Amino acid sequence: MHRAYLDHNATSPLRPAAREAMIGVLTETGNASSVHREGRSARAKIDHAREQVAKLVGAEAAAVIFTSGATEAIALGLSPEIELSGRSLCCDLLLISGVEHPAVRAGGRFPADKIEIIPVDHAGVVDLSALEAMLARHCNAGRQVLVSVMAANNETGVIQPLDKIAAKVHADKGLFHVDAVQITGRYPFNFATSGADLISISSHKLGGPQGAGALITRNTKIRIPPFLRGGGQERGARAGTENVAAIVGFGAAADDAALKLCEEVDRLADLRDKLEAGIHSIAPDATVLSSAALRVPNTTCFAVPGINAETAVIAFDLEGIAVSSGAACSSGKVGTSPTLAAMRIEPEISRAAIRTSLGWSSTITDVVRFLEVFAQIHERLISNQRTRAA
Ligand code: PLP
């Protein structure tokens, strides 16, 4: 059976370029901190990957801090203490949008009572006037804030107006962290134009291996106190022997994604549009969430009233299609999605929300197969519903 994998926002298959680069490393020995030839070779590979990752987002290579993934990068970056040009800055509060991933909602090193939620509109876009009012209130009270907003949402694909948010944050002397996990390698993203001071990214969302990620600072004058202390690796920000193979795979995936980005944006948008047109023709009462907002071209979160998403996801899986339910998109657990709740989506729609997310390996065959199976499942679940209602 042809399996169609439409869950790239959960994890993307490993790109062949990443696999090849990793296999090369796995056959070699070398601790990047050692001074002998093997050590220097491992160090050179990490530094090359650092350049590749930096290039993807337009950052300085020296400002890349490799971590075990975006969750760790976020936990490291959301620090109440940040050093700017040798001066220690103490952030009193963390402001996050209502649609953040649980890794950000957990607040990093901020205690729960120092985290405030910035409201979003019905499409999940940050309410800029509400943010401005929050910033003004804290700035007038002499409080220093760190703000964290994601670039693209993992459930709906909505892209936030980062430059506008950054301008407001900086006008009130705040610092700005961006969770760029779902945008990097899928849509043009540039560190400088985003206005971010810090960003977090993940290898496995862009076709690199799981277990690698990075926190990247605007420049090397921004320093983050480590929470893993020891050997002083990664500019002293993250101790521990580097996972050379995963970092090399991350670099190769970043390089491959950067190379193909422009054509991929158009290709994925075309597949996504065909998929959404197909959904509407099979189920005219289907809603595509946030469809009027700017979205990354790979993500569709749709709901058909009366169809339970959990039931549908299992039915899709049995027919060879991997998708997620809206409620499970951020945690893998069933329940109400805090993101959809923050967007004030009606519970009936929220319970029915199914996410498809395309990526580098997706083809028209996957979309056609998805639509064939969706037509069958829709027919079956809707007729079951009619029988129950009769
Ligand atoms: N942020 C967003 C928006 C995500 O979608 C994810 C993963 O689902 C993460 C952070 C965490 O990334 P990682 O799996 O690399 O820890």
Short mmCIF file of C-alpha atoms and ligand atoms in Angstrom, two decimals:
data_model
loop_
_atom_site.label_atom_id
_atom_site.label_comp_id
_atom_site.label_asym_id
_atom_site.label_seq_id
_atom_site.Cartn_x
_atom_site.Cartn_y
_atom_site.Cartn_z
CA MET A 1 0.00 0.00 0.00
CA HIS A 2 1.30 3.51 -0.87
CA ARG A 3 1.63 5.33 2.45
CA ALA A 4 1.16 9.07 2.16
CA TYR A 5 3.02 10.88 4.92
CA LEU A 6 1.28 14.22 5.47
CA ASP A 7 2.64 15.06 8.91
CA HIS A 8 5.80 17.09 8.26
CA ASN A 9 4.96 19.52 11.07
CA ALA A 10 5.40 16.61 13.50
CA THR A 11 8.63 15.48 11.83
CA SER A 12 9.95 15.41 8.28
CA PRO A 13 11.57 12.33 6.74
CA LEU A 14 15.36 12.51 6.66
CA ARG A 15 16.60 14.20 3.47
CA PRO A 16 18.95 11.97 1.43
CA ALA A 17 21.63 14.70 1.65
CA ALA A 18 21.43 14.59 5.46
CA ARG A 19 21.52 10.80 5.57
CA GLU A 20 24.62 10.65 3.37
CA ALA A 21 26.43 13.29 5.38
CA MET A 22 25.62 11.47 8.63
CA ILE A 23 26.72 8.06 7.40
CA GLY A 24 30.10 9.57 6.58
CA VAL A 25 30.44 10.84 10.15
CA LEU A 26 29.19 7.68 11.87
CA THR A 27 32.14 5.72 10.52
CA GLU A 28 34.62 8.18 12.04
CA THR A 29 35.85 8.77 15.59
CA GLY A 30 36.58 12.12 17.16
CA ASN A 31 35.60 14.35 20.06
CA ALA A 32 35.45 17.92 18.78
CA SER A 33 37.23 19.13 21.93
CA SER A 34 40.32 16.94 21.32
CA VAL A 35 43.42 18.52 19.81
CA HIS A 36 44.49 15.51 17.73
CA ARG A 37 43.62 15.00 14.09
CA GLU A 38 40.39 13.05 14.81
CA GLY A 39 39.22 15.78 17.17
CA ARG A 40 40.08 18.55 14.73
CA SER A 41 38.20 16.74 11.99
CA ALA A 42 35.05 16.50 14.17
CA ARG A 43 35.42 20.21 15.05
CA ALA A 44 35.73 21.15 11.37
CA LYS A 45 32.55 19.20 10.55
CA ILE A 46 30.61 20.95 13.31
CA ASP A 47 31.88 24.33 12.18
CA HIS A 48 30.85 23.57 8.61
CA ALA A 49 27.36 22.61 9.82
CA ARG A 50 27.28 25.84 11.85
CA GLU A 51 27.91 27.82 8.64
CA GLN A 52 25.18 25.88 6.80
CA VAL A 53 22.58 26.41 9.54
CA ALA A 54 23.50 30.10 9.90
CA LYS A 55 23.19 30.62 6.15
CA LEU A 56 19.67 29.20 6.06
CA VAL A 57 18.42 31.98 8.37
CA GLY A 58 20.92 34.73 7.48
CA ALA A 59 22.70 34.61 10.85
CA GLU A 60 26.34 34.84 11.95
CA ALA A 61 27.81 31.33 12.21
CA ALA A 62 29.49 32.18 15.53
CA ALA A 63 26.07 33.04 16.98
CA VAL A 64 24.70 29.49 16.50
CA ILE A 65 24.46 27.42 19.70
CA PHE A 66 23.74 23.77 18.90
CA THR A 67 21.33 21.97 21.24
CA SER A 68 19.46 18.66 21.33
CA GLY A 69 16.44 20.20 19.60
CA ALA A 70 14.19 23.23 19.62
CA THR A 71 12.67 22.40 23.01
CA GLU A 72 16.10 22.71 24.59
CA ALA A 73 16.95 25.81 22.52
CA ILE A 74 13.75 27.49 23.71
CA ALA A 75 14.33 26.50 27.35
CA LEU A 76 17.85 27.94 27.08
CA GLY A 77 16.80 31.14 25.32
CA LEU A 78 13.85 31.99 27.56
CA SER A 79 16.17 33.12 30.32
CA PRO A 80 15.42 35.92 32.81
CA GLU A 81 19.11 36.81 32.65
CA ILE A 82 20.68 37.74 29.31
CA GLU A 83 24.05 39.43 28.75
CA LEU A 84 24.15 42.24 26.19
CA SER A 85 27.62 43.56 25.28
CA GLY A 86 29.00 42.46 28.64
CA ARG A 87 26.11 44.02 30.61
CA SER A 88 23.70 41.69 32.41
CA LEU A 89 20.05 42.40 31.72
CA CYS A 90 17.40 41.02 34.09
CA CYS A 91 14.02 40.34 32.47
CA ASP A 92 11.16 40.64 34.96
CA LEU A 93 8.51 39.08 32.73
CA LEU A 94 8.00 36.79 29.76
CA LEU A 95 5.19 37.71 27.34
CA ILE A 96 4.12 34.94 24.95
CA SER A 97 1.34 34.71 22.40
CA GLY A 98 -1.70 32.54 23.11
CA VAL A 99 -0.83 30.16 20.26
CA GLU A 100 2.69 29.12 21.25
CA HIS A 101 3.98 25.55 21.27
CA PRO A 102 4.10 23.90 24.73
CA ALA A 103 7.90 24.30 24.71
CA VAL A 104 7.36 28.08 24.86
CA ARG A 105 4.26 27.92 27.03
CA ALA A 106 6.37 26.12 29.65
CA GLY A 107 8.27 29.43 29.91
CA GLY A 108 11.88 28.25 29.91
CA ARG A 109 13.53 29.55 33.08
CA PHE A 110 10.70 31.95 34.00
CA PRO A 111 8.43 30.95 36.89
CA ALA A 112 4.75 30.51 35.94
CA ASP A 113 3.68 33.72 37.71
CA LYS A 114 6.06 35.76 35.52
CA ILE A 115 4.48 34.67 32.24
CA GLU A 116 1.73 36.69 30.55
CA ILE A 117 -0.29 35.78 27.46
CA ILE A 118 -0.64 38.13 24.49
CA PRO A 119 -4.10 37.63 22.90
CA VAL A 120 -4.54 36.60 19.27
CA ASP A 121 -7.40 37.22 16.83
CA HIS A 122 -9.75 34.58 15.37
CA ALA A 123 -7.09 33.61 12.79
CA GLY A 124 -4.41 33.22 15.46
CA VAL A 125 -2.51 36.41 14.60
CA VAL A 126 -1.07 38.39 17.52
CA ASP A 127 -3.25 41.34 18.54
CA LEU A 128 -0.78 44.17 18.02
CA SER A 129 -2.79 46.78 19.97
CA ALA A 130 -3.07 44.41 22.94
CA LEU A 131 0.68 43.78 22.77
CA GLU A 132 1.36 47.52 22.61
CA ALA A 133 -0.81 48.13 25.68
CA MET A 134 0.93 45.32 27.63
CA LEU A 135 4.36 46.62 26.69
CA ALA A 136 3.48 50.21 27.61
CA ARG A 137 2.11 49.14 31.00
CA HIS A 138 5.26 47.19 31.88
CA CYS A 139 7.64 49.77 30.44
CA ASN A 140 5.94 52.58 32.42
CA ALA A 141 6.30 50.47 35.56
CA GLY A 142 10.04 50.08 34.82
CA ARG A 143 9.77 46.36 34.07
CA GLN A 144 12.08 44.70 31.54
CA VAL A 145 10.32 42.14 29.32
CA LEU A 146 11.29 39.26 27.09
CA VAL A 147 8.69 38.54 24.39
CA SER A 148 8.39 35.19 22.59
CA VAL A 149 6.24 34.74 19.49
CA MET A 150 6.45 31.95 16.93
CA ALA A 151 7.15 32.69 13.25
CA ALA A 152 4.66 30.11 11.92
CA ASN A 153 2.10 28.11 13.85
CA ASN A 154 2.48 24.33 13.97
CA GLU A 155 -1.30 23.72 13.87
CA THR A 156 -2.60 26.30 11.40
CA GLY A 157 0.55 27.47 9.59
CA VAL A 158 -0.28 31.13 10.32
CA ILE A 159 2.69 33.47 9.92
CA GLN A 160 3.03 36.24 12.52
CA PRO A 161 3.94 39.84 11.60
CA LEU A 162 7.34 39.49 13.27
CA ASP A 163 8.79 42.80 12.07
CA LYS A 164 5.84 44.74 13.50
CA ILE A 165 6.02 42.83 16.78
CA ALA A 166 9.79 43.40 17.00
CA ALA A 167 9.38 47.15 16.40
CA LYS A 168 6.92 47.41 19.29
CA VAL A 169 9.04 45.24 21.61
CA HIS A 170 12.20 47.21 20.88
CA ALA A 171 10.41 50.58 21.19
CA ASP A 172 9.80 49.61 24.81
CA LYS A 173 13.35 48.27 25.27
CA GLY A 174 12.23 44.62 25.38
CA LEU A 175 14.01 41.59 23.96
CA PHE A 176 12.44 39.36 21.32
CA HIS A 177 12.70 35.57 20.96
CA VAL A 178 11.18 33.88 17.90
CA ASP A 179 10.29 30.19 17.74
CA ALA A 180 11.16 29.74 14.06
CA VAL A 181 10.77 25.94 14.07
CA GLN A 182 7.90 25.69 11.57
CA ILE A 183 9.11 28.34 9.13
CA THR A 184 12.77 27.50 8.55
CA GLY A 185 13.38 25.64 5.34
CA ARG A 186 9.73 26.01 4.31
CA TYR A 187 9.27 29.72 3.73
CA PRO A 188 11.74 32.59 3.40
CA PHE A 189 12.90 33.68 6.86
CA ASN A 190 15.69 36.11 7.56
CA PHE A 191 17.03 36.77 11.03
CA ALA A 192 17.73 40.47 10.41
CA THR A 193 14.39 41.34 8.82
CA SER A 194 12.47 39.35 11.46
CA GLY A 195 13.77 41.79 14.07
CA ALA A 196 14.44 38.93 16.51
CA ASP A 197 17.17 39.03 19.14
CA LEU A 198 17.10 35.24 19.57
CA ILE A 199 15.60 32.43 17.50
CA SER A 200 15.13 28.70 18.09
CA ILE A 201 15.08 26.15 15.29
CA SER A 202 14.83 22.38 14.95
CA SER A 203 16.66 19.96 12.65
CA HIS A 204 13.96 17.30 12.25
CA LYS A 205 11.27 19.70 11.03
CA LEU A 206 13.34 20.53 7.97
CA GLY A 207 14.49 17.04 7.04
CA GLY A 208 17.49 16.71 9.34
CA PRO A 209 17.76 14.08 12.08
CA GLN A 210 15.85 14.22 15.35
CA GLY A 211 17.94 15.25 18.35
CA ALA A 212 19.52 18.45 17.01
CA GLY A 213 18.44 22.07 17.09
CA ALA A 214 19.88 25.51 17.67
CA LEU A 215 19.43 28.69 19.62
CA ILE A 216 20.80 31.55 17.51
CA THR A 217 21.50 35.02 18.86
CA ARG A 218 21.41 38.23 16.78
CA ASN A 219 25.17 38.52 17.29
CA THR A 220 27.87 37.19 19.58
CA LYS A 221 27.47 40.16 21.96
CA ILE A 222 24.26 38.51 23.21
CA ARG A 223 25.18 35.77 25.68
CA ILE A 224 22.85 33.36 27.41
CA PRO A 225 23.75 31.78 30.76
CA PRO A 226 23.99 28.01 30.31
CA PHE A 227 21.89 25.53 32.21
CA LEU A 228 24.13 22.65 31.19
CA ARG A 229 27.49 23.51 32.71
CA GLY A 230 30.70 21.56 32.29
CA GLY A 231 33.12 21.44 29.40
CA GLY A 232 32.28 24.90 28.04
CA GLN A 233 31.26 23.75 24.57
CA GLU A 234 29.16 26.03 22.34
CA ARG A 235 30.69 29.35 23.49
CA GLY A 236 30.12 28.20 27.06
CA ALA A 237 26.34 28.26 26.48
CA ARG A 238 25.76 24.50 26.34
CA ALA A 239 28.19 22.04 27.83
CA GLY A 240 28.41 18.43 26.69
CA THR A 241 30.17 16.51 23.94
CA GLU A 242 28.55 17.47 20.66
CA ASN A 243 26.38 14.99 18.73
CA VAL A 244 28.55 15.31 15.63
CA ALA A 245 26.49 13.09 13.32
CA ALA A 246 23.19 14.81 14.19
CA ILE A 247 24.74 18.28 13.85
CA VAL A 248 26.28 17.36 10.49
CA GLY A 249 22.91 15.97 9.32
CA PHE A 250 21.22 19.18 10.50
CA GLY A 251 23.73 21.25 8.51
CA ALA A 252 23.28 19.17 5.36
CA ALA A 253 19.47 19.38 5.65
CA ALA A 254 19.66 23.16 6.15
CA ASP A 255 21.88 23.45 3.09
CA ASP A 256 19.55 21.32 0.96
CA ALA A 257 16.47 23.21 2.18
CA ALA A 258 18.11 26.59 1.44
CA LEU A 259 19.09 25.48 -2.04
CA LYS A 260 15.55 24.39 -2.95
CA LEU A 261 13.55 26.91 -0.94
CA CYS A 262 12.17 29.12 -3.74
CA GLU A 263 10.94 26.26 -5.91
CA GLU A 264 9.63 24.36 -2.85
CA VAL A 265 7.47 27.29 -1.70
CA ASP A 266 5.66 27.33 -5.07
CA ARG A 267 5.49 23.54 -5.34
CA LEU A 268 4.06 23.10 -1.84
CA ALA A 269 1.58 25.98 -2.27
CA ASP A 270 0.33 24.33 -5.45
CA LEU A 271 -0.08 20.92 -3.71
CA ARG A 272 -1.72 22.61 -0.69
CA ASP A 273 -4.17 24.50 -2.94
CA LYS A 274 -5.13 21.27 -4.75
CA LEU A 275 -5.58 19.52 -1.41
CA GLU A 276 -7.79 22.30 -0.02
CA ALA A 277 -9.85 22.55 -3.24
CA GLY A 278 -10.38 18.76 -3.04
CA ILE A 279 -11.48 18.95 0.60
CA HIS A 280 -14.05 21.64 -0.24
CA SER A 281 -15.43 19.71 -3.20
CA ILE A 282 -15.83 16.52 -1.11
CA ALA A 283 -17.15 18.33 1.98
CA PRO A 284 -18.66 21.72 1.05
CA ASP A 285 -19.25 22.47 4.75
CA ALA A 286 -15.55 22.01 5.61
CA THR A 287 -13.73 24.95 7.17
CA VAL A 288 -10.03 25.58 6.60
CA LEU A 289 -8.88 27.40 9.71
CA SER A 290 -7.08 30.72 9.24
CA SER A 291 -7.46 30.40 5.46
CA ALA A 292 -7.67 34.18 5.03
CA ALA A 293 -4.43 34.80 6.94
CA LEU A 294 -0.88 34.54 5.60
CA ARG A 295 0.20 30.92 6.09
CA VAL A 296 3.24 28.76 5.37
CA PRO A 297 2.46 26.86 2.16
CA ASN A 298 2.57 23.37 3.66
CA THR A 299 -0.04 23.41 6.44
CA THR A 300 -3.80 22.91 6.30
CA CYS A 301 -5.93 22.66 9.43
CA PHE A 302 -9.48 21.78 8.40
CA ALA A 303 -12.66 20.65 10.12
CA VAL A 304 -15.87 19.05 8.94
CA PRO A 305 -18.61 19.62 11.52
CA GLY A 306 -19.76 16.32 12.99
CA ILE A 307 -16.59 14.37 12.12
CA ASN A 308 -14.52 13.56 15.17
CA ALA A 309 -10.87 14.21 14.36
CA GLU A 310 -9.51 11.36 16.48
CA THR A 311 -11.75 8.83 14.71
CA ALA A 312 -10.81 10.27 11.33
CA VAL A 313 -7.05 10.20 12.06
CA ILE A 314 -7.26 6.48 12.93
CA ALA A 315 -9.35 5.80 9.82
CA PHE A 316 -6.79 7.67 7.67
CA ASP A 317 -3.94 5.70 9.22
CA LEU A 318 -5.63 2.37 8.46
CA GLU A 319 -5.84 3.47 4.82
CA GLY A 320 -2.14 4.44 4.71
CA ILE A 321 -2.37 8.19 5.35
CA ALA A 322 -0.48 9.86 8.19
CA VAL A 323 -2.15 13.08 9.43
CA SER A 324 -2.71 14.61 12.88
CA SER A 325 -5.72 15.87 14.73
CA GLY A 326 -5.72 19.55 15.67
CA ALA A 327 -5.99 18.66 19.33
CA ALA A 328 -2.94 16.39 19.14
CA CYS A 329 -0.86 18.69 16.97
CA SER A 330 1.29 20.13 19.69
CA SER A 331 1.44 17.35 22.23
CA GLY A 332 0.47 14.05 20.63
CA LYS A 333 -2.20 13.87 23.34
CA VAL A 334 -5.91 14.04 22.83
CA GLY A 335 -7.72 17.00 24.37
CA THR A 336 -8.63 20.52 23.47
CA SER A 337 -5.98 22.44 21.61
CA PRO A 338 -4.87 25.54 23.59
CA THR A 339 -4.03 27.17 20.25
CA LEU A 340 -7.54 26.71 18.85
CA ALA A 341 -8.98 27.76 22.22
CA ALA A 342 -6.89 30.98 22.13
CA MET A 343 -8.32 31.62 18.65
CA ARG A 344 -11.82 31.16 20.13
CA ILE A 345 -12.65 28.34 17.69
CA GLU A 346 -15.98 26.74 18.56
CA PRO A 347 -15.50 23.39 20.41
CA GLU A 348 -17.42 21.56 17.67
CA ILE A 349 -14.87 22.74 15.08
CA SER A 350 -11.92 22.26 17.41
CA ARG A 351 -12.87 18.60 18.05
CA ALA A 352 -13.08 18.07 14.29
CA ALA A 353 -9.78 19.78 13.39
CA ILE A 354 -7.44 17.66 11.26
CA ARG A 355 -3.99 18.86 10.21
CA THR A 356 -2.21 17.91 7.02
CA SER A 357 1.35 19.16 6.63
CA LEU A 358 3.37 18.67 3.46
CA GLY A 359 7.12 18.81 2.98
CA TRP A 360 10.10 18.05 0.82
CA SER A 361 9.05 14.44 0.13
CA SER A 362 5.36 15.19 -0.62
CA THR A 363 4.07 14.56 -4.14
CA ILE A 364 0.82 14.95 -6.05
CA THR A 365 0.33 11.17 -5.60
CA ASP A 366 0.15 11.75 -1.83
CA VAL A 367 -2.46 14.49 -2.28
CA VAL A 368 -4.57 12.42 -4.70
CA ARG A 369 -4.44 9.40 -2.36
CA PHE A 370 -5.35 11.60 0.62
CA LEU A 371 -8.40 12.94 -1.23
CA GLU A 372 -9.54 9.44 -2.31
CA VAL A 373 -9.38 8.26 1.30
CA PHE A 374 -10.96 11.46 2.62
CA ALA A 375 -13.93 10.97 0.27
CA GLN A 376 -14.45 7.40 1.62
CA ILE A 377 -14.04 8.42 5.27
CA HIS A 378 -16.31 11.42 4.86
CA GLU A 379 -19.02 9.31 3.26
CA ARG A 380 -18.75 6.66 5.99
CA LEU A 381 -18.57 8.98 9.01
CA ILE A 382 -21.28 11.32 7.78
CA SER A 383 -23.64 8.44 6.95
CA ASN A 384 -22.95 6.93 10.42
CA GLN A 385 -23.85 10.28 11.88
CA ARG A 386 -27.08 10.42 9.87
CA THR A 387 -28.00 6.89 11.05
CA ARG A 388 -27.39 7.88 14.68
CA ALA A 389 -29.49 11.01 14.28
CA ALA A 390 -32.43 9.08 12.65
N1 PLP B 1 8.17 24.81 18.46
C1 PLP B 1 7.28 24.42 17.53
C2 PLP B 1 6.44 25.44 16.85
C3 PLP B 1 7.15 23.07 17.21
O1 PLP B 1 6.26 22.68 16.30
C4 PLP B 1 7.97 22.13 17.89
C5 PLP B 1 7.82 20.68 17.63
O2 PLP B 1 6.72 20.19 17.39
C6 PLP B 1 8.90 22.59 18.83
C7 PLP B 1 8.97 23.93 19.09
C8 PLP B 1 9.83 21.63 19.55
O3 PLP B 1 10.82 21.17 18.66
P1 PLP B 1 11.73 19.88 18.98
O4 PLP B 1 10.92 18.70 18.57
O5 PLP B 1 12.95 20.05 18.13
O6 PLP B 1 12.06 19.90 20.43
#
